[in-house]
Amino acid sequence: MSRFAEPQDPLFRAINTSLSFDRRLWPQDLRLSRAHARMLARIGVLADDELERLLAGLDAVERELREGEFPFRDDDEDIHMAIERRLTELVGAVGAKLHTARSRNDQVATDMALFVREHAQRARELIAELMRALLARAEDHIDWPLPSYTHLQRAQPVYLSHHLLAHFWRLARDRRRFANVAELAGELPLGSGAAAGVTFANDREFLARELGFPRLAENSLDAVSSRDAVLDYLAAAAICAAHLSQLGAEIVLWSSAEFGFCEPADRFASGSSLMPQKKNPDAAELLRAKSPRVARAFAGLVGLLHALPLTYNKDLQEDKEALFDAVDTLELCLRVAREQLLALRFDRERMRTAASDEFMAATDIADMLVRAGVPFREAHRRVGGLVRFAVERGVSLSQLSDGELRERLGELEPAQVRAALALEAQLESKISRGGTALARVREQLEKARAELAG
Ligand code: ARG
């Protein structure tokens, strides 16, 4: 006899089951069960021969799962029940002892923390690979000028190396963020039971060592109901995916005929089913497009957790699909971003032509006036007037006569102004730390290499 007088309604089963998605947790669940069984033997709840039979049974279950031969049943509610059911079929009554002193509540919280810790580490590795690729491309294009933009209007020229490294440093922060994710997820929930703790003296320190957790969750109520590890992963993933979307968007823009700064490799582009001439940067577009999907996963989990009373509620079962989808999406995007970037061809001439817009020297000229004693606001006004004068006449600054320059700039020698208009002069004038002058970019490359080594 059990608590229930009637079997489950098929409709209830349909809404209650999580097996279709949480079967993915089987490696974590088996690892957990082995540690738990060893712990039970250690504290005298299982005899040594019982432990041996359980471990052998778990090995057999693992083989079946690994080879896709595990006989799932329609009435398996989730991966935890399926594994325990199969274990008991294989090893008999001793299988039914495995769930002593644990609940699916501390079990699933631990499986999820294990999963997050593994994939936070994986994200760190993939991010590092992409950072290495950015660094390599920056080294290859160290002195190729192009404009920087604000409001998508030409701002000031920079070197392509400098621009690529901008993406590098965002990813460096993402990589650290994922280190924090793994670190914070290092509190072991297992041993907390369903809610209040268990009546056995579970050796949780042993469990933590076995499962690679640096710390224990100190409160059983918190342990079984917190999904902070998942939230942290999703938050870090959403930020990282946003960064990748900016990289993707830039490649899309730059590979348009209007920009023409780069060209994706054929193997990362598609044609049009109608227009024979087309070569579309689909991979870059999808990097751009995947990011809201990851952000949605984070927002969805925040919504799920909102106002949820302690402790475990079945609502928590809904944390999984969002996490798995975000993990798969982010890991794929990181790999695509790297390969695509390594295969990208930059067009030196197109970038240089765009960078050879003398109006971008306006700030440098204003700064020259400042050095001659003119207050910056006044200098800004004078140079603005000079630019307007040239624009209205449809000429560049260097086409203005000495007289026209003198009249509007006062203190400055025309020859001095003309020298400042040269592209290299503009680039090399940005000597502040973190600026685009070559010496600064070389320093930055050094720091970037050190960041990767550390
Ligand atoms: N499949 C469940 C989940 O993912 C496992 C925990 C079930 N716990 C319970 N008290 N029904 O959340």
PDB file of N, CA and C in Angstrom, residues 346-388:
ATOM      1  N   PHE A 346      40.297  41.233 -43.775  1.00  0.00           N
ATOM      2  CA  PHE A 346      40.108  42.676 -43.652  1.00  0.00           C
ATOM      3  C   PHE A 346      40.645  43.367 -44.897  1.00  0.00           C
ATOM      4  N   ASP A 347      40.025  44.477 -45.273  1.00  0.00           N
ATOM      5  CA  ASP A 347      40.440  45.228 -46.456  1.00  0.00           C
ATOM      6  C   ASP A 347      41.164  46.499 -46.014  1.00  0.00           C
ATOM      7  N   ARG A 348      42.472  46.449 -46.129  1.00  0.00           N
ATOM      8  CA  ARG A 348      43.300  47.546 -45.617  1.00  0.00           C
ATOM      9  C   ARG A 348      42.971  48.881 -46.293  1.00  0.00           C
ATOM     10  N   GLU A 349      42.807  48.814 -47.623  1.00  0.00           N
ATOM     11  CA  GLU A 349      42.567  50.046 -48.377  1.00  0.00           C
ATOM     12  C   GLU A 349      41.238  50.697 -48.016  1.00  0.00           C
ATOM     13  N   ARG A 350      40.181  49.849 -47.945  1.00  0.00           N
ATOM     14  CA  ARG A 350      38.855  50.397 -47.631  1.00  0.00           C
ATOM     15  C   ARG A 350      38.854  51.058 -46.249  1.00  0.00           C
ATOM     16  N   MET A 351      39.521  50.415 -45.317  1.00  0.00           N
ATOM     17  CA  MET A 351      39.549  50.983 -43.966  1.00  0.00           C
ATOM     18  C   MET A 351      40.366  52.269 -43.948  1.00  0.00           C
ATOM     19  N   ARG A 352      41.479  52.246 -44.673  1.00  0.00           N
ATOM     20  CA  ARG A 352      42.361  53.421 -44.682  1.00  0.00           C
ATOM     21  C   ARG A 352      41.665  54.617 -45.339  1.00  0.00           C
ATOM     22  N   THR A 353      40.935  54.329 -46.420  1.00  0.00           N
ATOM     23  CA  THR A 353      40.204  55.398 -47.096  1.00  0.00           C
ATOM     24  C   THR A 353      39.184  56.022 -46.141  1.00  0.00           C
ATOM     25  N   ALA A 354      38.460  55.166 -45.430  1.00  0.00           N
ATOM     26  CA  ALA A 354      37.455  55.683 -44.492  1.00  0.00           C
ATOM     27  C   ALA A 354      38.127  56.470 -43.364  1.00  0.00           C
ATOM     28  N   ALA A 355      39.354  56.032 -43.019  1.00  0.00           N
ATOM     29  CA  ALA A 355      40.055  56.694 -41.905  1.00  0.00           C
ATOM     30  C   ALA A 355      40.683  58.018 -42.337  1.00  0.00           C
ATOM     31  N   SER A 356      40.780  58.215 -43.666  1.00  0.00           N
ATOM     32  CA  SER A 356      41.465  59.419 -44.161  1.00  0.00           C
ATOM     33  C   SER A 356      40.490  60.576 -44.308  1.00  0.00           C
ATOM     34  N   ASP A 357      39.705  60.771 -43.308  1.00  0.00           N
ATOM     35  CA  ASP A 357      38.726  61.852 -43.292  1.00  0.00           C
ATOM     36  C   ASP A 357      39.276  62.896 -42.333  1.00  0.00           C
ATOM     37  N   GLU A 358      39.740  63.989 -42.905  1.00  0.00           N
ATOM     38  CA  GLU A 358      40.485  64.972 -42.096  1.00  0.00           C
ATOM     39  C   GLU A 358      39.658  65.601 -40.971  1.00  0.00           C
ATOM     40  N   PHE A 359      38.342  65.575 -41.143  1.00  0.00           N
ATOM     41  CA  PHE A 359      37.521  66.194 -40.088  1.00  0.00           C
ATOM     42  C   PHE A 359      37.721  65.483 -38.746  1.00  0.00           C
ATOM     43  N   MET A 360      38.173  64.239 -38.822  1.00  0.00           N
ATOM     44  CA  MET A 360      38.388  63.504 -37.568  1.00  0.00           C
ATOM     45  C   MET A 360      39.538  64.088 -36.749  1.00  0.00           C
ATOM     46  N   ALA A 361      40.314  65.014 -37.377  1.00  0.00           N
ATOM     47  CA  ALA A 361      41.426  65.660 -36.639  1.00  0.00           C
ATOM     48  C   ALA A 361      40.945  66.857 -35.833  1.00  0.00           C
ATOM     49  N   ALA A 362      39.646  67.146 -35.903  1.00  0.00           N
ATOM     50  CA  ALA A 362      39.143  68.390 -35.294  1.00  0.00           C
ATOM     51  C   ALA A 362      39.530  68.516 -33.819  1.00  0.00           C
ATOM     52  N   THR A 363      39.384  67.444 -33.074  1.00  0.00           N
ATOM     53  CA  THR A 363      39.709  67.515 -31.639  1.00  0.00           C
ATOM     54  C   THR A 363      41.195  67.793 -31.433  1.00  0.00           C
ATOM     55  N   ASP A 364      42.014  67.155 -32.276  1.00  0.00           N
ATOM     56  CA  ASP A 364      43.460  67.368 -32.147  1.00  0.00           C
ATOM     57  C   ASP A 364      43.805  68.843 -32.374  1.00  0.00           C
ATOM     58  N   ILE A 365      43.122  69.481 -33.333  1.00  0.00           N
ATOM     59  CA  ILE A 365      43.392  70.903 -33.613  1.00  0.00           C
ATOM     60  C   ILE A 365      42.928  71.758 -32.423  1.00  0.00           C
ATOM     61  N   ALA A 366      41.780  71.407 -31.893  1.00  0.00           N
ATOM     62  CA  ALA A 366      41.303  72.137 -30.702  1.00  0.00           C
ATOM     63  C   ALA A 366      42.319  72.000 -29.578  1.00  0.00           C
ATOM     64  N   ASP A 367      42.860  70.790 -29.405  1.00  0.00           N
ATOM     65  CA  ASP A 367      43.861  70.570 -28.346  1.00  0.00           C
ATOM     66  C   ASP A 367      45.119  71.403 -28.608  1.00  0.00           C
ATOM     67  N   MET A 368      45.471  71.604 -29.896  1.00  0.00           N
ATOM     68  CA  MET A 368      46.633  72.451 -30.211  1.00  0.00           C
ATOM     69  C   MET A 368      46.368  73.892 -29.769  1.00  0.00           C
ATOM     70  N   LEU A 369      45.143  74.332 -29.983  1.00  0.00           N
ATOM     71  CA  LEU A 369      44.781  75.685 -29.528  1.00  0.00           C
ATOM     72  C   LEU A 369      44.879  75.786 -28.008  1.00  0.00           C
ATOM     73  N   VAL A 370      44.445  74.735 -27.336  1.00  0.00           N
ATOM     74  CA  VAL A 370      44.522  74.717 -25.876  1.00  0.00           C
ATOM     75  C   VAL A 370      45.984  74.888 -25.445  1.00  0.00           C
ATOM     76  N   ARG A 371      46.872  74.189 -26.157  1.00  0.00           N
ATOM     77  CA  ARG A 371      48.301  74.305 -25.812  1.00  0.00           C
ATOM     78  C   ARG A 371      48.820  75.709 -26.067  1.00  0.00           C
ATOM     79  N   ALA A 372      48.151  76.397 -26.985  1.00  0.00           N
ATOM     80  CA  ALA A 372      48.549  77.788 -27.255  1.00  0.00           C
ATOM     81  C   ALA A 372      47.852  78.756 -26.298  1.00  0.00           C
ATOM     82  N   GLY A 373      47.140  78.203 -25.312  1.00  0.00           N
ATOM     83  CA  GLY A 373      46.571  79.059 -24.262  1.00  0.00           C
ATOM     84  C   GLY A 373      45.085  79.357 -24.401  1.00  0.00           C
ATOM     85  N   VAL A 374      44.436  78.794 -25.412  1.00  0.00           N
ATOM     86  CA  VAL A 374      43.003  79.061 -25.603  1.00  0.00           C
ATOM     87  C   VAL A 374      42.199  78.090 -24.731  1.00  0.00           C
ATOM     88  N   PRO A 375      41.213  78.584 -23.978  1.00  0.00           N
ATOM     89  CA  PRO A 375      40.384  77.657 -23.172  1.00  0.00           C
ATOM     90  C   PRO A 375      39.677  76.642 -24.074  1.00  0.00           C
ATOM     91  N   PHE A 376      39.507  75.415 -23.594  1.00  0.00           N
ATOM     92  CA  PHE A 376      39.018  74.352 -24.476  1.00  0.00           C
ATOM     93  C   PHE A 376      37.689  74.695 -25.137  1.00  0.00           C
ATOM     94  N   ARG A 377      36.731  75.231 -24.382  1.00  0.00           N
ATOM     95  CA  ARG A 377      35.416  75.528 -24.965  1.00  0.00           C
ATOM     96  C   ARG A 377      35.531  76.493 -26.147  1.00  0.00           C
ATOM     97  N   GLU A 378      36.401  77.491 -25.959  1.00  0.00           N
ATOM     98  CA  GLU A 378      36.621  78.467 -27.038  1.00  0.00           C
ATOM     99  C   GLU A 378      37.288  77.782 -28.240  1.00  0.00           C
ATOM    100  N   ALA A 379      38.262  76.915 -27.955  1.00  0.00           N
ATOM    101  CA  ALA A 379      38.960  76.188 -29.027  1.00  0.00           C
ATOM    102  C   ALA A 379      37.952  75.327 -29.788  1.00  0.00           C
ATOM    103  N   HIS A 380      37.081  74.644 -29.059  1.00  0.00           N
ATOM    104  CA  HIS A 380      36.046  73.787 -29.633  1.00  0.00           C
ATOM    105  C   HIS A 380      35.175  74.604 -30.588  1.00  0.00           C
ATOM    106  N   ARG A 381      34.808  75.804 -30.158  1.00  0.00           N
ATOM    107  CA  ARG A 381      33.931  76.663 -30.962  1.00  0.00           C
ATOM    108  C   ARG A 381      34.643  77.084 -32.252  1.00  0.00           C
ATOM    109  N   ARG A 382      35.906  77.454 -32.115  1.00  0.00           N
ATOM    110  CA  ARG A 382      36.654  77.913 -33.306  1.00  0.00           C
ATOM    111  C   ARG A 382      36.794  76.789 -34.329  1.00  0.00           C
ATOM    112  N   VAL A 383      37.149  75.607 -33.848  1.00  0.00           N
ATOM    113  CA  VAL A 383      37.363  74.502 -34.800  1.00  0.00           C
ATOM    114  C   VAL A 383      36.022  74.078 -35.412  1.00  0.00           C
ATOM    115  N   GLY A 384      34.966  74.123 -34.602  1.00  0.00           N
ATOM    116  CA  GLY A 384      33.628  73.836 -35.138  1.00  0.00           C
ATOM    117  C   GLY A 384      33.295  74.785 -36.284  1.00  0.00           C
ATOM    118  N   GLY A 385      33.627  76.046 -36.094  1.00  0.00           N
ATOM    119  CA  GLY A 385      33.375  77.042 -37.143  1.00  0.00           C
ATOM    120  C   GLY A 385      34.192  76.749 -38.393  1.00  0.00           C
ATOM    121  N   LEU A 386      35.438  76.320 -38.167  1.00  0.00           N
ATOM    122  CA  LEU A 386      36.314  75.992 -39.298  1.00  0.00           C
ATOM    123  C   LEU A 386      35.734  74.820 -40.097  1.00  0.00           C
ATOM    124  N   VAL A 387      35.280  73.784 -39.374  1.00  0.00           N
ATOM    125  CA  VAL A 387      34.710  72.608 -40.045  1.00  0.00           C
ATOM    126  C   VAL A 387      33.469  73.023 -40.845  1.00  0.00           C
ATOM    127  N   ARG A 388      32.638  73.819 -40.232  1.00  0.00           N
ATOM    128  CA  ARG A 388      31.419  74.255 -40.921  1.00  0.00           C
ATOM    129  C   ARG A 388      31.757  75.020 -42.200  1.00  0.00           C
TER     130      ARG A 388
END
